[in-house]
Backbone as numpy.savetxt, mean C-alpha at the origin, in Angstrom:
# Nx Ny Nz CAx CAy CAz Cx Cy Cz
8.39 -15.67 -12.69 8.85 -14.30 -12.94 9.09 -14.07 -14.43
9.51 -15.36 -15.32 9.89 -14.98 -16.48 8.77 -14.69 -17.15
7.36 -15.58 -17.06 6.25 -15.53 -17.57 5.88 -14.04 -17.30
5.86 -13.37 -16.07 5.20 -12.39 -15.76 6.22 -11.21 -16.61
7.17 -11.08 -16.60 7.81 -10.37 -17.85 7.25 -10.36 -19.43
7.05 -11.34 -19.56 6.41 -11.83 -20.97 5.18 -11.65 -21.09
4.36 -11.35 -20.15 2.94 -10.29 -20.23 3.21 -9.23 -20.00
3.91 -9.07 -19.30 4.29 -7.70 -19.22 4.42 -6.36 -20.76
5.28 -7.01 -21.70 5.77 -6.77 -23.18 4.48 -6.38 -23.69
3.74 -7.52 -24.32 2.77 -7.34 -24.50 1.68 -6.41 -24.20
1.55 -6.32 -22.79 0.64 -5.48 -22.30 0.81 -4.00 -22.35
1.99 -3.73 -22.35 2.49 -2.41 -22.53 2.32 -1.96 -23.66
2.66 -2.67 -24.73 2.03 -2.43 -26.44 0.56 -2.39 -26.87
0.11 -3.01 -25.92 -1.94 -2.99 -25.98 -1.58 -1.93 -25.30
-1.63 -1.20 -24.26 -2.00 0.03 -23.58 -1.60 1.43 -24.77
-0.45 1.12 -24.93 -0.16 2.12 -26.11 -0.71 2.32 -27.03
-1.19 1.18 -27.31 -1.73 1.45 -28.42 -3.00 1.85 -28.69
-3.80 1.35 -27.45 -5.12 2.07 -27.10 -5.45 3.81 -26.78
-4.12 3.83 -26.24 -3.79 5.06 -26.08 -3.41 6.31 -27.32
-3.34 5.26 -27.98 -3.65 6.43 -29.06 -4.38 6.17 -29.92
-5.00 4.95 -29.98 -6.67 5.13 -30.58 -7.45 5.92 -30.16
-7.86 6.17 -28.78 -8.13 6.94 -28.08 -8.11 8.49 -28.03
-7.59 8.75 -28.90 -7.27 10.47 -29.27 -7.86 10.38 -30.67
-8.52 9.47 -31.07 -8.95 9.87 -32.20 -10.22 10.41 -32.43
-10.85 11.06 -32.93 -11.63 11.96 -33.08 -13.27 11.85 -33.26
-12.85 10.29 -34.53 -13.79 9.36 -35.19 -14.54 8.32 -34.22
-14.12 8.75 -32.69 -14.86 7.82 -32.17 -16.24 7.98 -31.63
-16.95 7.29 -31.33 -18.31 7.00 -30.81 -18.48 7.54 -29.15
-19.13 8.35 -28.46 -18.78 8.15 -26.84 -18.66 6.53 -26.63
-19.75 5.43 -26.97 -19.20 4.14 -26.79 -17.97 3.63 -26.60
-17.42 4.02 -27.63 -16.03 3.72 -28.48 -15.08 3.92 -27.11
-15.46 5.26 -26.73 -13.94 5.84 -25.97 -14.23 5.28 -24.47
-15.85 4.95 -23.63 -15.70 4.36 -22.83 -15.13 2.84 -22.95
-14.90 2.06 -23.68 -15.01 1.00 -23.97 -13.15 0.87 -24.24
-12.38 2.03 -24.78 -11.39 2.02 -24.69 -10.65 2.52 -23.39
-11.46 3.41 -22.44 -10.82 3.42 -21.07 -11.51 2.50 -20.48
-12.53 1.77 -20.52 -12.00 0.26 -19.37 -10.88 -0.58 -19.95
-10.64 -0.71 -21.49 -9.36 -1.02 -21.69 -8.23 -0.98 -21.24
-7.82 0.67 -21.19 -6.64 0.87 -20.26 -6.66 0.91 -18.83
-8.11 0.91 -18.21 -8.21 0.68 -17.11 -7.94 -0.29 -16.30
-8.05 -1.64 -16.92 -8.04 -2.94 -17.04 -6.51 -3.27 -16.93
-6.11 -2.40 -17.78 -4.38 -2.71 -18.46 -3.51 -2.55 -17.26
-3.83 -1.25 -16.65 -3.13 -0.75 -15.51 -3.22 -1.63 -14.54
-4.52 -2.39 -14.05 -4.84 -3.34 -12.50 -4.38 -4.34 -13.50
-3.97 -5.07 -14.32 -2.94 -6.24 -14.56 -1.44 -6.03 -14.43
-0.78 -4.82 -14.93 0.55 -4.00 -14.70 0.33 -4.12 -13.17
-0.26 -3.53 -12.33 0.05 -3.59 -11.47 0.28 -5.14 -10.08
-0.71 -5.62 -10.96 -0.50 -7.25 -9.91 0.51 -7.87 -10.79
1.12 -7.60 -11.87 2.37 -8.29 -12.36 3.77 -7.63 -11.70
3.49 -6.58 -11.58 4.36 -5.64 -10.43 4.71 -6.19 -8.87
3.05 -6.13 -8.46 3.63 -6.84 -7.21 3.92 -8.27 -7.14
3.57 -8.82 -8.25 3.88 -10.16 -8.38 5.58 -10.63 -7.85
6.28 -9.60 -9.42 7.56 -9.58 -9.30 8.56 -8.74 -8.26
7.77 -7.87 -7.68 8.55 -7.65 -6.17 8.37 -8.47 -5.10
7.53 -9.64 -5.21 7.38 -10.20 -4.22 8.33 -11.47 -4.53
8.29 -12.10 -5.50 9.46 -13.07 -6.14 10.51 -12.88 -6.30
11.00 -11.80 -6.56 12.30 -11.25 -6.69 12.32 -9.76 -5.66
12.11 -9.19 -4.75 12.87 -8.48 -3.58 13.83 -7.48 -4.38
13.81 -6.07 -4.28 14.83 -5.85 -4.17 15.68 -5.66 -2.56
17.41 -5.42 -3.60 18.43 -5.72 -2.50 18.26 -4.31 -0.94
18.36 -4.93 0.07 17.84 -3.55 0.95 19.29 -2.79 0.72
19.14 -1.30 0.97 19.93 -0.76 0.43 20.08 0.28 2.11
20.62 0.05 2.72 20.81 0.76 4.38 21.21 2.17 4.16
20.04 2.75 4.76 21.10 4.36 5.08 20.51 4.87 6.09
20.94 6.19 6.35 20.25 6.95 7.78 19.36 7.81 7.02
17.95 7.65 7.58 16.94 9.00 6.90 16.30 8.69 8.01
15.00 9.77 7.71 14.52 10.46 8.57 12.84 9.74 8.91
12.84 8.47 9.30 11.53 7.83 8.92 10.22 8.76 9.55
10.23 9.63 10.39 9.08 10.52 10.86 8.81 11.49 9.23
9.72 12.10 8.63 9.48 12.82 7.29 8.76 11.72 6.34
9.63 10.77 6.17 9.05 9.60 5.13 7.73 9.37 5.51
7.32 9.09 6.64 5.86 8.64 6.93 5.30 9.86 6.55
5.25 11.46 7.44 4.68 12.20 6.37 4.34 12.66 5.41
5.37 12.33 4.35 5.16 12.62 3.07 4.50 11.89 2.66
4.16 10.34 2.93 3.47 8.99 2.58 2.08 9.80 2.97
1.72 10.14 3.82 0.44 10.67 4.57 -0.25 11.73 3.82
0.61 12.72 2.67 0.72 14.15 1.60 -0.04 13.21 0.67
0.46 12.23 0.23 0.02 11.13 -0.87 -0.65 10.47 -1.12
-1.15 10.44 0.00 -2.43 9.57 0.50 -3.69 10.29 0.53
-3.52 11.68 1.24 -4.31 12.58 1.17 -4.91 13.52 0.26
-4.00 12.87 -0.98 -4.15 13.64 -2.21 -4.66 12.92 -3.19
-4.89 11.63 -3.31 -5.42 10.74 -3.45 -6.37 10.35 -3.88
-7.40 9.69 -5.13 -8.78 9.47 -5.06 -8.88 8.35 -3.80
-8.40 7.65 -3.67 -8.76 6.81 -2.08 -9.75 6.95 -1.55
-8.98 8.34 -1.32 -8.97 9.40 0.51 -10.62 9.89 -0.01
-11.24 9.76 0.20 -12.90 10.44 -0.10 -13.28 11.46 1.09
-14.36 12.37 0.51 -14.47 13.38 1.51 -15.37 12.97 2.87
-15.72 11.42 2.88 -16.18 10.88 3.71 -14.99 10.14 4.93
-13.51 10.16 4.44 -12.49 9.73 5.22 -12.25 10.99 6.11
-11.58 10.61 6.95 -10.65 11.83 7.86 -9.46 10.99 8.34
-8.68 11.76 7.97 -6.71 11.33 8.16 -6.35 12.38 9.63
-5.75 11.89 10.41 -5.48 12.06 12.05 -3.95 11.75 12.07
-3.01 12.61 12.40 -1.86 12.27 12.33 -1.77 12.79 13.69
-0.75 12.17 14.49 -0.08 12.20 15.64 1.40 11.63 15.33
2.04 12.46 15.07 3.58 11.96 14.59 4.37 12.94 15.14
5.12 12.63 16.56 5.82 13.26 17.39 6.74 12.32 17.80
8.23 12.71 17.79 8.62 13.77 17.07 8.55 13.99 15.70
8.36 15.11 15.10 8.34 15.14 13.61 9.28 14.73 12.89
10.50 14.70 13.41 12.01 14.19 12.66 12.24 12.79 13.72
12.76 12.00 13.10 13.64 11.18 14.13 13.86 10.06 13.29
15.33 9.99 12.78 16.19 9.12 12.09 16.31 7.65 12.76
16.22 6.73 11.56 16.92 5.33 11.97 17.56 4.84 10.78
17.68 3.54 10.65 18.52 3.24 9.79 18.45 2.16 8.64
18.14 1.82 7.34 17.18 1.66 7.44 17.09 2.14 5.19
16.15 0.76 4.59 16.03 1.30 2.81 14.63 2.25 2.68
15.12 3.33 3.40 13.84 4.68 3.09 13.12 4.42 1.53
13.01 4.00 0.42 12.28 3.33 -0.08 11.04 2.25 0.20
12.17 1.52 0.93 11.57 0.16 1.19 9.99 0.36 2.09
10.86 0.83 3.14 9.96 1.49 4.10 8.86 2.10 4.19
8.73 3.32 2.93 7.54 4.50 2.41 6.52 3.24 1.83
7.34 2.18 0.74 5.92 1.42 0.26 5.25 0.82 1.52
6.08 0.01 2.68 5.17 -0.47 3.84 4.11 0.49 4.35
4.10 1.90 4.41 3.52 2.57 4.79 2.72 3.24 4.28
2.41 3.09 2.44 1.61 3.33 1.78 1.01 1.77 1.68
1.43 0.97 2.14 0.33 -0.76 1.92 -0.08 -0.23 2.58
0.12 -0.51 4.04 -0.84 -0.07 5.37 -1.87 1.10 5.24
-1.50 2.14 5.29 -2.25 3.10 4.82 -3.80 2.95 4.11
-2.89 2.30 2.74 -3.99 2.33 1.61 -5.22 0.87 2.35
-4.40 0.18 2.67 -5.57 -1.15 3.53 -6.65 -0.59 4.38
-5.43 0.32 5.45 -6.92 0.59 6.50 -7.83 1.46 5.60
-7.83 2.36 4.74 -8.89 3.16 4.05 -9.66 2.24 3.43
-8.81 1.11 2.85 -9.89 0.43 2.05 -10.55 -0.19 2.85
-10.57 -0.54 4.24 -11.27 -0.92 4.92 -12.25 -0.28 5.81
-12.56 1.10 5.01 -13.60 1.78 5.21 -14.40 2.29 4.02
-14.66 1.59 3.97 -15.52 1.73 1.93 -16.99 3.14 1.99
-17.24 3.06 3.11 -18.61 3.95 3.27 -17.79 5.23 4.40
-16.51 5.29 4.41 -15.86 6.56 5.08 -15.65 6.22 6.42
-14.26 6.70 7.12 -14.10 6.63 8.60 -12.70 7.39 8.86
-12.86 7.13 10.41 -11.34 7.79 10.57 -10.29 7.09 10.60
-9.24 7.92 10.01 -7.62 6.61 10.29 -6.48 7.70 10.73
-6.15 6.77 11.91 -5.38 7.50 12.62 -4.08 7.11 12.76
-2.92 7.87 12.32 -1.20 7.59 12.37 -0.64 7.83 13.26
-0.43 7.33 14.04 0.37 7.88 15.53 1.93 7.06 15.65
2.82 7.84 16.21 4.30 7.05 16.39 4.65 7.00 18.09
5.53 6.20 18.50 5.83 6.18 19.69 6.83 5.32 19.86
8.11 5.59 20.79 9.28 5.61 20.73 9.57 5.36 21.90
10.25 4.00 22.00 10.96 3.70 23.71 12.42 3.31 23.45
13.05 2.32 24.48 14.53 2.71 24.10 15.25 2.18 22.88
14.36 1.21 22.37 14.92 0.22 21.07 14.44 0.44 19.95
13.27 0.94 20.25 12.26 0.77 18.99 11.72 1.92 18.67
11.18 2.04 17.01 10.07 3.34 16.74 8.99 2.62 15.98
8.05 2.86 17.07 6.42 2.33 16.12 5.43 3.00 15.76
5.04 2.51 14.56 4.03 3.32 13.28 2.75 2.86 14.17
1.60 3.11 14.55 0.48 2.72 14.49 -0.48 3.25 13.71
-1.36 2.31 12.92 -2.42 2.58 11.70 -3.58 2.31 12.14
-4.52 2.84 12.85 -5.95 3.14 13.78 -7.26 2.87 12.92
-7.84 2.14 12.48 -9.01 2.35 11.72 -10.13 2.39 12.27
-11.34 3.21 11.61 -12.59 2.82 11.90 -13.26 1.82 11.54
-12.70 1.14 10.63 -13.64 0.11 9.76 -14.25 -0.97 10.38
-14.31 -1.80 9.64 -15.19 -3.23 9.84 -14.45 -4.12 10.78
-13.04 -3.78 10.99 -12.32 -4.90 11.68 -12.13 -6.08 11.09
-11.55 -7.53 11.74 -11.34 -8.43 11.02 -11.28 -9.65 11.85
-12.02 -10.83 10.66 -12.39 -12.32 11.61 -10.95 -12.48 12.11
-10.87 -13.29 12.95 -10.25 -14.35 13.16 -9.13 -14.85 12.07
-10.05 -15.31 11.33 -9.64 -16.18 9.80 -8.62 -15.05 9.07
-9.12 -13.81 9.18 -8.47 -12.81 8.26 -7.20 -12.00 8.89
-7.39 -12.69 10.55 -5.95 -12.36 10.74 -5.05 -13.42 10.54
-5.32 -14.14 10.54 -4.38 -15.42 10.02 -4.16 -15.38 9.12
-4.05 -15.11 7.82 -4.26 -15.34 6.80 -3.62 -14.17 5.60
-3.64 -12.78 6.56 -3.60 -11.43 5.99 -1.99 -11.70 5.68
-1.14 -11.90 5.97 0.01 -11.55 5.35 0.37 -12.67 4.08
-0.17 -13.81 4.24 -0.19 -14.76 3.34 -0.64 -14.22 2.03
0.57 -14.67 0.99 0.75 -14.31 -0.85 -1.20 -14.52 -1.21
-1.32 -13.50 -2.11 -2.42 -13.97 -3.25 -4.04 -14.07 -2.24
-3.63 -13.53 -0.90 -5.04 -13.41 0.03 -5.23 -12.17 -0.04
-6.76 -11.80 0.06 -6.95 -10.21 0.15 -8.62 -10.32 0.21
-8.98 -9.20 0.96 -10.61 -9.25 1.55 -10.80 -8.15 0.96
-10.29 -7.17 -0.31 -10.31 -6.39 -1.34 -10.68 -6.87 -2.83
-11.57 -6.54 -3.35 -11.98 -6.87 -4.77 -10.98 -6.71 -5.68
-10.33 -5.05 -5.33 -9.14 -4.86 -6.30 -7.78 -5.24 -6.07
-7.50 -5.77 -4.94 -6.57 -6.21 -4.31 -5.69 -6.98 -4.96
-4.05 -7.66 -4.68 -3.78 -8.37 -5.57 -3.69 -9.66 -4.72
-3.37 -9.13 -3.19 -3.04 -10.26 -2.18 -1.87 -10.18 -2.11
-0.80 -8.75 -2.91 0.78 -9.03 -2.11 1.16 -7.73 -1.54
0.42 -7.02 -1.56 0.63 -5.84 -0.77 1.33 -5.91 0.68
0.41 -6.48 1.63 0.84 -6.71 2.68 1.92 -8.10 3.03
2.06 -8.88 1.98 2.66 -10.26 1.91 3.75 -9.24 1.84
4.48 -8.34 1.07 5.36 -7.37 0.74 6.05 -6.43 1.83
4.98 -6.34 2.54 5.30 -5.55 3.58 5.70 -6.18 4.67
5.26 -7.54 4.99 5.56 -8.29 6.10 7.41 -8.34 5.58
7.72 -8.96 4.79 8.67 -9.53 4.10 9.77 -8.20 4.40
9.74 -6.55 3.88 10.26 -5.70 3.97 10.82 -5.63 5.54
9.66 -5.75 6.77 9.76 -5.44 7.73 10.57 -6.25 8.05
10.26 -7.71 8.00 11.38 -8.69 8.79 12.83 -8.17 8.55
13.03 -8.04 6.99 14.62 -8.00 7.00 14.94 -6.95 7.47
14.23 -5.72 8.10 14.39 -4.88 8.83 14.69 -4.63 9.98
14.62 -6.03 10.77 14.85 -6.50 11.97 13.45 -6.22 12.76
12.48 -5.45 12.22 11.48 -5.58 12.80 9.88 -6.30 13.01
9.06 -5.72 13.17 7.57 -6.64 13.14 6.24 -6.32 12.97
5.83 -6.59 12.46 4.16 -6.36 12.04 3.68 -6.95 12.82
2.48 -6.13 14.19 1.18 -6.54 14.95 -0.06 -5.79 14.40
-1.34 -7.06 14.15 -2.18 -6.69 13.68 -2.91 -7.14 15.26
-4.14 -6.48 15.17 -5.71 -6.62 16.03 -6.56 -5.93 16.19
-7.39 -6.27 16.40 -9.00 -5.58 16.20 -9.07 -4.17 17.85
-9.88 -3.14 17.38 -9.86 -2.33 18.58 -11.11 -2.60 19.44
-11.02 -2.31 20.46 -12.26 -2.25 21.09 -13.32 -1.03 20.98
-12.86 -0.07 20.29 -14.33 0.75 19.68 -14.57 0.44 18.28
-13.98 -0.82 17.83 -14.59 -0.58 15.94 -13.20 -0.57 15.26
-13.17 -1.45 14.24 -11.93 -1.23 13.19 -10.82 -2.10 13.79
-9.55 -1.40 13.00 -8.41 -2.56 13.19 -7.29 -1.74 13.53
-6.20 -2.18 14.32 -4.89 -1.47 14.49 -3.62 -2.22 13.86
-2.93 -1.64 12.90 -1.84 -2.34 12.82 -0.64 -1.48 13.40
0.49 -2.43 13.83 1.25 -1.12 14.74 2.72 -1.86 13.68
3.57 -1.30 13.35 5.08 -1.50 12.88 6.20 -1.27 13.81
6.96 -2.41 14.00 8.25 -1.82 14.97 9.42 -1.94 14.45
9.99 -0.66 13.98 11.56 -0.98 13.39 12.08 -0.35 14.52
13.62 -0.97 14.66 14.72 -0.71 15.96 15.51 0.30 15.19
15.76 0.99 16.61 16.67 2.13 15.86 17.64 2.09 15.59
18.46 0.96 15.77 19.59 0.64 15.54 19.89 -0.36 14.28
């Protein structure tokens, strides 16, 4: 963690500073593509030093009552707004009831549901449908994440929540390591498996209590 701080410094001073080379006037079209894969570059290292250090260091869960049916929607606004989301995706929400409180770091929670999210899309690279549905019995409220995609070996369900793995090019491999981790101390659980028309389902169960 300390190391990853200590690139961190650095890297933030290269981005800046590219960033305003970059407004300069005197440049070449060369020049300025060559300085946004720079910062392009800068950002997908910021960001796997990011999840690096939320995954090593956690923050503390912080309990309150919100409204996890709103939180998932708004996650769903964000998603949909998204370069991700391509006009070859289609987003399917089934989230009934629209409100319904548990208890619970509404932070914590929105990133599990933007990992998930952002996975099943990426696991439709040539476009498909993904479908959000909730459902509620006497203990529990579960997220299900529906994909069309490619589905997944064997090997890659074993393996998917495990640090520094990922069947994504841009991936870092702690996305979902992150999310498993969130859920447990949540008292709840991550089920992954393949559907029988195509793609993958992951379903989330936090208790309402």
């Amino acid at each position: 963690a300390g190391i990853a701080h200590e690139i961190r410094n650095p890297l933030a001073a290269i981005a800046g500073s590219v960033q305003v080379l970059k407004k300069s006037q005197s440049l070449t079209p060369q020049e300025q593509r060559l300085m946004s894969i720079v910062l392009k570059e800068t950002e997908r290292l910021n960001k796997a030093i990011s999840d690096f250090l939320r995954f090593v260091r956690p923050q503390e869960k912080r309990a309150t009552e919100f409204d996890v049916a709103a939180s998932l929607s708004e996650t769903l606004d964000l998603l949909e707004n998204s370069p991700e989301l391509t006009e070859t995706h289609e987003l399917r929400r089934e989230i009934e009831p629209p409100s319904f409180p548990i208890v619970g770091d509404a932070d914590q929670i929105r990133q599990v549901f933007w990992n998930l999210a952002r996975n099943a899309v990426a696991a439709m690279p040539k476009g498909g449908v993904l479908t959000v549905r909730t459902a509620i019995d006497d203990t529990s409220y579960h997220i299900i994440f529906a994909d069309s995609g490619r589905g997944m070996s064997p090997a890659d369900l074993q393996r998917l929540f495990q640090p520094f793995r990922t069947n994504f090019p841009s991936g870092t491999g702690l996305g979902m390591a992150i999310s498993y981790r969130i859920v447990q101390e949540h008292g709840g659980k991550i089920e992954i498996g393949n559907r029988a028309t195509g793609g993958a389902v992951m379903t989330v169960t936090l208790p309402q209590a």
